[in-house]
Short mmCIF file of C-alpha atoms in Angstrom, two decimals:
data_model
loop_
_atom_site.label_atom_id
_atom_site.label_comp_id
_atom_site.label_asym_id
_atom_site.label_seq_id
_atom_site.Cartn_x
_atom_site.Cartn_y
_atom_site.Cartn_z
CA UNK A 1 74.00 -19.60 66.52
CA UNK A 2 74.06 -16.69 69.00
CA UNK A 3 74.69 -14.02 66.29
CA UNK A 4 71.72 -15.34 64.34
CA UNK A 5 69.45 -15.15 67.39
CA UNK A 6 70.69 -11.64 68.16
CA UNK A 7 69.99 -10.63 64.57
CA UNK A 8 66.47 -12.10 64.70
CA UNK A 9 65.82 -10.39 68.04
CA UNK A 10 66.83 -7.04 66.58
CA UNK A 11 64.56 -7.53 63.58
CA UNK A 12 61.69 -8.50 65.87
CA UNK A 13 62.28 -5.45 68.07
CA UNK A 14 62.39 -3.21 65.00
CA UNK A 15 59.09 -4.64 63.75
CA UNK A 16 57.47 -4.17 67.16
CA UNK A 17 58.66 -0.57 67.36
CA UNK A 18 57.48 0.09 63.80
CA UNK A 19 54.06 -1.36 64.62
CA UNK A 20 53.90 0.85 67.68
CA UNK A 21 54.75 3.96 65.67
CA UNK A 22 52.12 3.10 63.05
CA UNK A 23 49.61 2.42 65.82
CA UNK A 24 50.20 5.84 67.38
CA UNK A 25 50.16 7.53 63.97
CA UNK A 26 46.86 5.90 63.03
CA UNK A 27 45.31 5.88 66.49
CA UNK A 28 42.72 8.56 65.73
CA UNK A 29 41.72 6.89 62.46
CA UNK A 30 41.41 3.51 64.18
CA UNK A 31 39.34 5.07 66.98
CA UNK A 32 36.97 6.68 64.48
CA UNK A 33 36.65 3.46 62.48
CA UNK A 34 35.80 1.56 65.66
CA UNK A 35 33.24 4.25 66.48
CA UNK A 36 31.56 3.77 63.09
CA UNK A 37 31.52 0.00 63.49
CA UNK A 38 29.90 0.25 66.96
CA UNK A 39 27.77 3.33 66.35
CA UNK A 40 24.47 1.45 66.52
CA UNK A 41 25.45 -1.07 69.21
CA UNK A 42 22.65 -1.34 71.74
CA UNK A 43 24.85 -0.55 74.72
CA UNK A 44 26.50 2.47 73.06
CA UNK A 45 23.95 4.06 70.75
CA UNK A 46 22.46 6.51 73.28
CA UNK A 47 25.82 7.86 74.40
CA UNK A 48 27.10 7.93 70.81
CA UNK A 49 24.19 9.93 69.44
CA UNK A 50 24.54 12.63 72.12
CA UNK A 51 28.34 12.84 72.01
CA UNK A 52 29.40 12.45 68.39
CA UNK A 53 32.27 14.89 68.93
CA UNK A 54 34.06 12.30 71.09
CA UNK A 55 34.72 10.02 68.15
CA UNK A 56 34.64 12.12 64.96
CA UNK A 57 36.36 15.17 63.53
CA UNK A 58 34.14 18.21 64.00
CA UNK A 59 33.86 21.91 63.20
CA UNK A 60 31.79 24.44 65.19
CA UNK A 61 28.92 26.43 63.74
CA UNK A 62 29.14 29.75 65.62
CA UNK A 63 25.89 30.78 67.30
CA UNK A 64 26.79 34.48 67.15
CA UNK A 65 26.95 37.00 69.97
CA UNK A 66 23.23 37.75 70.29
CA UNK A 67 21.01 36.80 73.22
CA UNK A 68 19.21 33.47 73.41
CA UNK A 69 15.83 33.83 71.75
CA UNK A 70 12.77 33.03 73.89
CA UNK A 71 11.05 29.68 73.57
CA UNK A 72 7.68 30.39 75.22
CA UNK A 73 6.34 27.90 77.74
CA UNK A 74 2.67 27.01 77.47
CA UNK A 75 0.35 24.96 79.61
CA UNK A 76 1.59 21.38 80.06
CA UNK A 77 -0.20 19.19 77.56
CA UNK A 78 -1.89 15.90 78.39
CA UNK A 79 -0.20 13.44 76.08
CA UNK A 80 -1.92 10.34 74.67
CA UNK A 81 -1.99 7.38 77.06
CA UNK A 82 0.31 5.33 74.86
CA UNK A 83 3.09 7.96 74.83
CA UNK A 84 5.15 6.43 77.63
CA UNK A 85 5.14 3.03 75.92
CA UNK A 86 5.95 4.69 72.58
CA UNK A 87 8.99 6.38 74.19
CA UNK A 88 10.14 3.13 75.83
CA UNK A 89 9.67 0.91 72.77
CA UNK A 90 11.63 3.24 70.50
CA UNK A 91 14.35 4.18 73.01
CA UNK A 92 13.44 7.84 72.57
CA UNK A 93 15.94 10.09 74.33
CA UNK A 94 14.06 13.39 74.08
CA UNK A 95 10.54 14.55 73.34
CA UNK A 96 9.54 18.19 72.89
CA UNK A 97 6.04 19.16 71.80
CA UNK A 98 5.03 22.65 70.65
CA UNK A 99 1.54 23.99 70.09
CA UNK A 100 0.70 27.48 68.85
CA UNK A 101 4.33 28.53 69.26
CA UNK A 102 4.64 27.36 72.86
CA UNK A 103 6.37 24.40 74.47
CA UNK A 104 3.67 22.20 76.02
CA UNK A 105 5.83 19.18 76.80
CA UNK A 106 9.56 18.62 77.24
CA UNK A 107 11.18 15.49 78.63
CA UNK A 108 14.53 13.69 78.49
CA UNK A 109 15.15 9.98 78.79
CA UNK A 110 17.79 7.24 79.05
CA UNK A 111 20.19 9.44 80.97
CA UNK A 112 20.35 12.27 78.44
CA UNK A 113 19.88 15.95 79.27
CA UNK A 114 18.58 19.20 77.85
CA UNK A 115 22.02 20.49 76.83
CA UNK A 116 23.05 17.36 74.93
CA UNK A 117 23.70 18.22 71.31
CA UNK A 118 22.03 15.39 69.41
CA UNK A 119 23.02 14.13 65.98
CA UNK A 120 20.57 15.33 63.33
CA UNK A 121 21.13 12.62 60.76
CA UNK A 122 18.96 13.54 57.77
CA UNK A 123 17.32 16.51 59.48
CA UNK A 124 20.59 18.23 58.50
CA UNK A 125 19.31 18.16 54.92
CA UNK A 126 16.58 20.62 55.87
CA UNK A 127 19.14 23.09 57.21
CA UNK A 128 21.13 22.90 53.98
CA UNK A 129 17.91 23.23 51.96
CA UNK A 130 17.02 26.47 53.76
CA UNK A 131 20.56 27.81 53.30
CA UNK A 132 20.49 26.91 49.61
CA UNK A 133 17.20 28.80 49.16
CA UNK A 134 18.61 31.91 50.83
CA UNK A 135 21.75 31.88 48.69
CA UNK A 136 19.78 31.30 45.51
CA UNK A 137 17.54 34.25 46.29
CA UNK A 138 20.60 36.40 46.97
CA UNK A 139 21.94 35.55 43.52
CA UNK A 140 24.95 33.46 44.53
CA UNK A 141 23.60 30.71 42.26
CA UNK A 142 22.43 32.02 38.91
CA UNK A 143 19.99 29.29 37.90
CA UNK A 144 18.73 25.98 39.24
CA UNK A 145 19.07 24.67 35.71
CA UNK A 146 22.83 25.22 35.68
CA UNK A 147 24.83 21.97 35.61
CA UNK A 148 26.34 21.09 38.98
CA UNK A 149 29.76 20.94 37.31
CA UNK A 150 29.58 24.73 36.77
CA UNK A 151 30.13 25.21 40.50
CA UNK A 152 31.69 21.84 41.36
CA UNK A 153 34.07 21.08 38.46
CA UNK A 154 35.53 18.17 40.43
CA UNK A 155 32.36 16.25 39.49
CA UNK A 156 33.20 16.31 35.76
CA UNK A 157 33.36 12.74 34.53
CA UNK A 158 31.38 11.43 37.52
CA UNK A 159 27.78 10.20 37.56
CA UNK A 160 26.76 13.79 38.35
CA UNK A 161 28.19 15.09 35.07
CA UNK A 162 25.15 16.26 33.08
CA UNK A 163 22.86 16.66 36.09
CA UNK A 164 21.46 20.08 36.90
CA UNK A 165 21.22 21.67 40.32
CA UNK A 166 17.46 21.21 40.10
CA UNK A 167 17.94 17.48 39.50
CA UNK A 168 20.07 17.19 42.63
CA UNK A 169 17.74 19.34 44.75
CA UNK A 170 14.85 17.09 43.75
CA UNK A 171 16.92 13.89 44.11
CA UNK A 172 16.37 13.02 40.45
CA UNK A 173 20.06 13.04 39.46
CA UNK A 174 19.71 9.22 39.24
CA UNK A 175 23.15 8.40 40.59
CA UNK A 176 23.33 4.72 41.51
CA UNK A 177 23.77 4.72 45.29
CA UNK A 178 23.03 1.84 47.65
CA UNK A 179 21.64 3.19 50.92
CA UNK A 180 21.31 -0.16 52.73
CA UNK A 181 22.63 0.43 56.24
CA UNK A 182 22.69 -3.31 56.98
CA UNK A 183 25.04 -4.10 54.07
CA UNK A 184 28.67 -3.56 55.06
CA UNK A 185 29.66 -2.97 51.43
CA UNK A 186 26.80 -0.58 50.55
CA UNK A 187 27.65 2.90 49.28
CA UNK A 188 26.29 4.56 52.42
CA UNK A 189 28.51 2.40 54.64
CA UNK A 190 31.54 2.89 52.41
CA UNK A 191 30.90 6.62 52.76
CA UNK A 192 30.79 6.25 56.55
CA UNK A 193 34.21 4.64 56.53
CA UNK A 194 35.58 7.46 54.37
CA UNK A 195 34.33 9.90 56.99
CA UNK A 196 35.70 7.87 59.90
CA UNK A 197 39.15 7.40 58.40
CA UNK A 198 39.58 11.09 57.58
CA UNK A 199 39.12 10.68 53.84
CA UNK A 200 37.63 13.16 51.41
CA UNK A 201 33.88 13.36 50.88
CA UNK A 202 34.38 15.44 47.73
CA UNK A 203 36.59 12.69 46.35
CA UNK A 204 34.05 10.05 47.29
CA UNK A 205 31.25 11.90 45.46
CA UNK A 206 33.48 12.47 42.42
CA UNK A 207 34.34 8.78 42.40
CA UNK A 208 30.72 7.69 41.87
CA UNK A 209 30.38 6.80 38.19
CA UNK A 210 27.36 4.50 37.93
CA UNK A 211 24.02 6.00 36.92
CA UNK A 212 20.67 4.20 37.27
CA UNK A 213 18.89 6.21 34.54
CA UNK A 214 19.21 9.60 32.90
CA UNK A 215 18.95 12.69 35.16
CA UNK A 216 15.42 13.94 35.76
CA UNK A 217 13.62 10.70 34.90
CA UNK A 218 12.70 9.43 38.35
CA UNK A 219 12.99 10.37 42.03
CA UNK A 220 15.20 8.29 44.28
CA UNK A 221 16.32 9.11 47.82
CA UNK A 222 20.10 9.49 47.68
CA UNK A 223 21.88 11.03 50.66
CA UNK A 224 25.08 11.86 48.78
CA UNK A 225 23.04 14.31 46.65
CA UNK A 226 23.04 16.64 49.65
CA UNK A 227 26.83 16.61 49.80
CA UNK A 228 26.87 17.57 46.12
CA UNK A 229 24.64 20.56 46.94
CA UNK A 230 27.21 21.51 49.56
CA UNK A 231 29.91 21.34 46.89
CA UNK A 232 27.81 23.64 44.69
CA UNK A 233 27.36 26.14 47.53
CA UNK A 234 31.06 26.13 48.34
CA UNK A 235 31.97 26.57 44.69
CA UNK A 236 29.46 29.38 44.17
CA UNK A 237 30.42 31.37 47.27
CA UNK A 238 34.04 30.44 47.95
CA UNK A 239 33.03 29.84 51.58
CA UNK A 240 32.51 26.86 53.86
CA UNK A 241 29.07 25.68 54.94
CA UNK A 242 29.44 26.19 58.73
CA UNK A 243 30.27 29.89 58.42
CA UNK A 244 27.50 30.46 55.86
CA UNK A 245 24.91 28.57 57.93
CA UNK A 246 25.98 30.52 61.01
CA UNK A 247 25.63 33.87 59.29
CA UNK A 248 22.39 33.22 57.42
CA UNK A 249 20.45 30.93 59.77
CA UNK A 250 22.01 30.03 63.13
CA UNK A 251 23.10 33.43 64.46
CA UNK A 252 19.77 35.16 63.62
CA UNK A 253 17.90 32.42 65.51
CA UNK A 254 19.55 33.01 68.90
CA UNK A 255 20.23 29.38 69.76
CA UNK A 256 21.07 28.18 73.25
CA UNK A 257 24.20 26.27 72.24
CA UNK A 258 26.54 26.46 69.28
CA UNK A 259 25.91 23.54 66.91
CA UNK A 260 28.70 21.56 65.32
CA UNK A 261 29.16 19.49 62.18
CA UNK A 262 31.02 16.24 61.79
CA UNK A 263 33.69 16.66 59.10
CA UNK A 264 35.85 14.62 56.79
CA UNK A 265 39.64 14.67 56.88
CA UNK A 266 39.75 17.90 54.87
CA UNK A 267 37.54 19.75 57.35
CA UNK A 268 34.54 19.68 54.99
CA UNK A 269 31.24 19.57 56.87
CA UNK A 270 29.21 16.37 56.67
CA UNK A 271 26.15 18.30 55.51
CA UNK A 272 23.93 15.33 54.69
CA UNK A 273 23.64 14.21 58.31
CA UNK A 274 26.37 15.54 60.59
CA UNK A 275 24.77 18.54 62.29
CA UNK A 276 24.38 18.42 66.09
CA UNK A 277 22.02 20.65 68.13
CA UNK A 278 20.08 20.61 71.38
CA UNK A 279 16.45 19.53 71.35
CA UNK A 280 15.17 23.05 72.04
CA UNK A 281 17.29 24.47 69.23
CA UNK A 282 15.82 21.92 66.82
CA UNK A 283 12.41 23.13 68.00
CA UNK A 284 13.34 26.74 67.22
CA UNK A 285 14.21 25.77 63.65
CA UNK A 286 11.00 23.80 63.23
CA UNK A 287 8.89 26.67 64.51
CA UNK A 288 10.70 29.12 62.22
CA UNK A 289 9.88 26.98 59.19
CA UNK A 290 6.28 26.57 60.36
CA UNK A 291 6.02 30.37 60.63
CA UNK A 292 7.07 30.86 56.99
CA UNK A 293 10.65 31.77 57.78
CA UNK A 294 10.00 34.26 60.57
CA UNK A 295 11.60 33.98 63.98
CA UNK A 296 12.00 36.31 66.94
CA UNK A 297 10.60 39.28 65.01
CA UNK A 298 12.81 38.83 61.93
CA UNK A 299 12.48 37.20 58.52
CA UNK A 300 15.26 34.62 58.24
CA UNK A 301 13.97 32.82 55.14
CA UNK A 302 11.72 34.49 52.59
#
């Protein structure tokens, strides 16, 4: 009987050691998956949204070597009486108001600070949109009516096969994509798990095969369309998005802090929602767009 028990003990020890090795090997992936599953938890959401680099793979977007551009201070504005309640009810962490190019109110809440780099979510789409416009004007992309597969051949055979760049820019590619954040099995949540576990966003996009209708027929908000635009940019230029965005937009703006993108396991920037900047640097971008692409004496976007 003793040899049998010894044999079983050795097997058990081997299994425990194997589990430990797997646990260490997959520790980062497990940590990121847990972060995704608790991202919106009430007791964690504020800290999560200001410190996304603690739980996800990231890549910096260099701010360049230039000086910080001025953000003029104006006379403190008198905000509407209901503002304080509006901030409290929505758990707002930062509020910055500009008028006539000057900051007239700036405040931080729920323990956050002015140098926190806050997750953009879909505001990141506006940064990619501006970059796409610059590159198109420079001739990197010949025509908006080119098929996306011309620059992103990996999408051949996917739901994006047959869609033009214009379709994707206008979100009329008509890819079937469920963006229900409350449904664990929705496409947007499956995509989040791909990101958390270090998978490939390009592979995820190429794996979408269902189409709601033919391209160009009807508008539908689909976040993954923005990733496809990133694939087109990378294919057209042979460069990654962070370095391009730095060169064309971020460095000329003279930001206070270098932004960063969340990335997938291949180091590809999560361009549809993974950009992180300070509140004042978001304000600089907004003012630049409001001023028809001009900022700090230069024309960044035509």
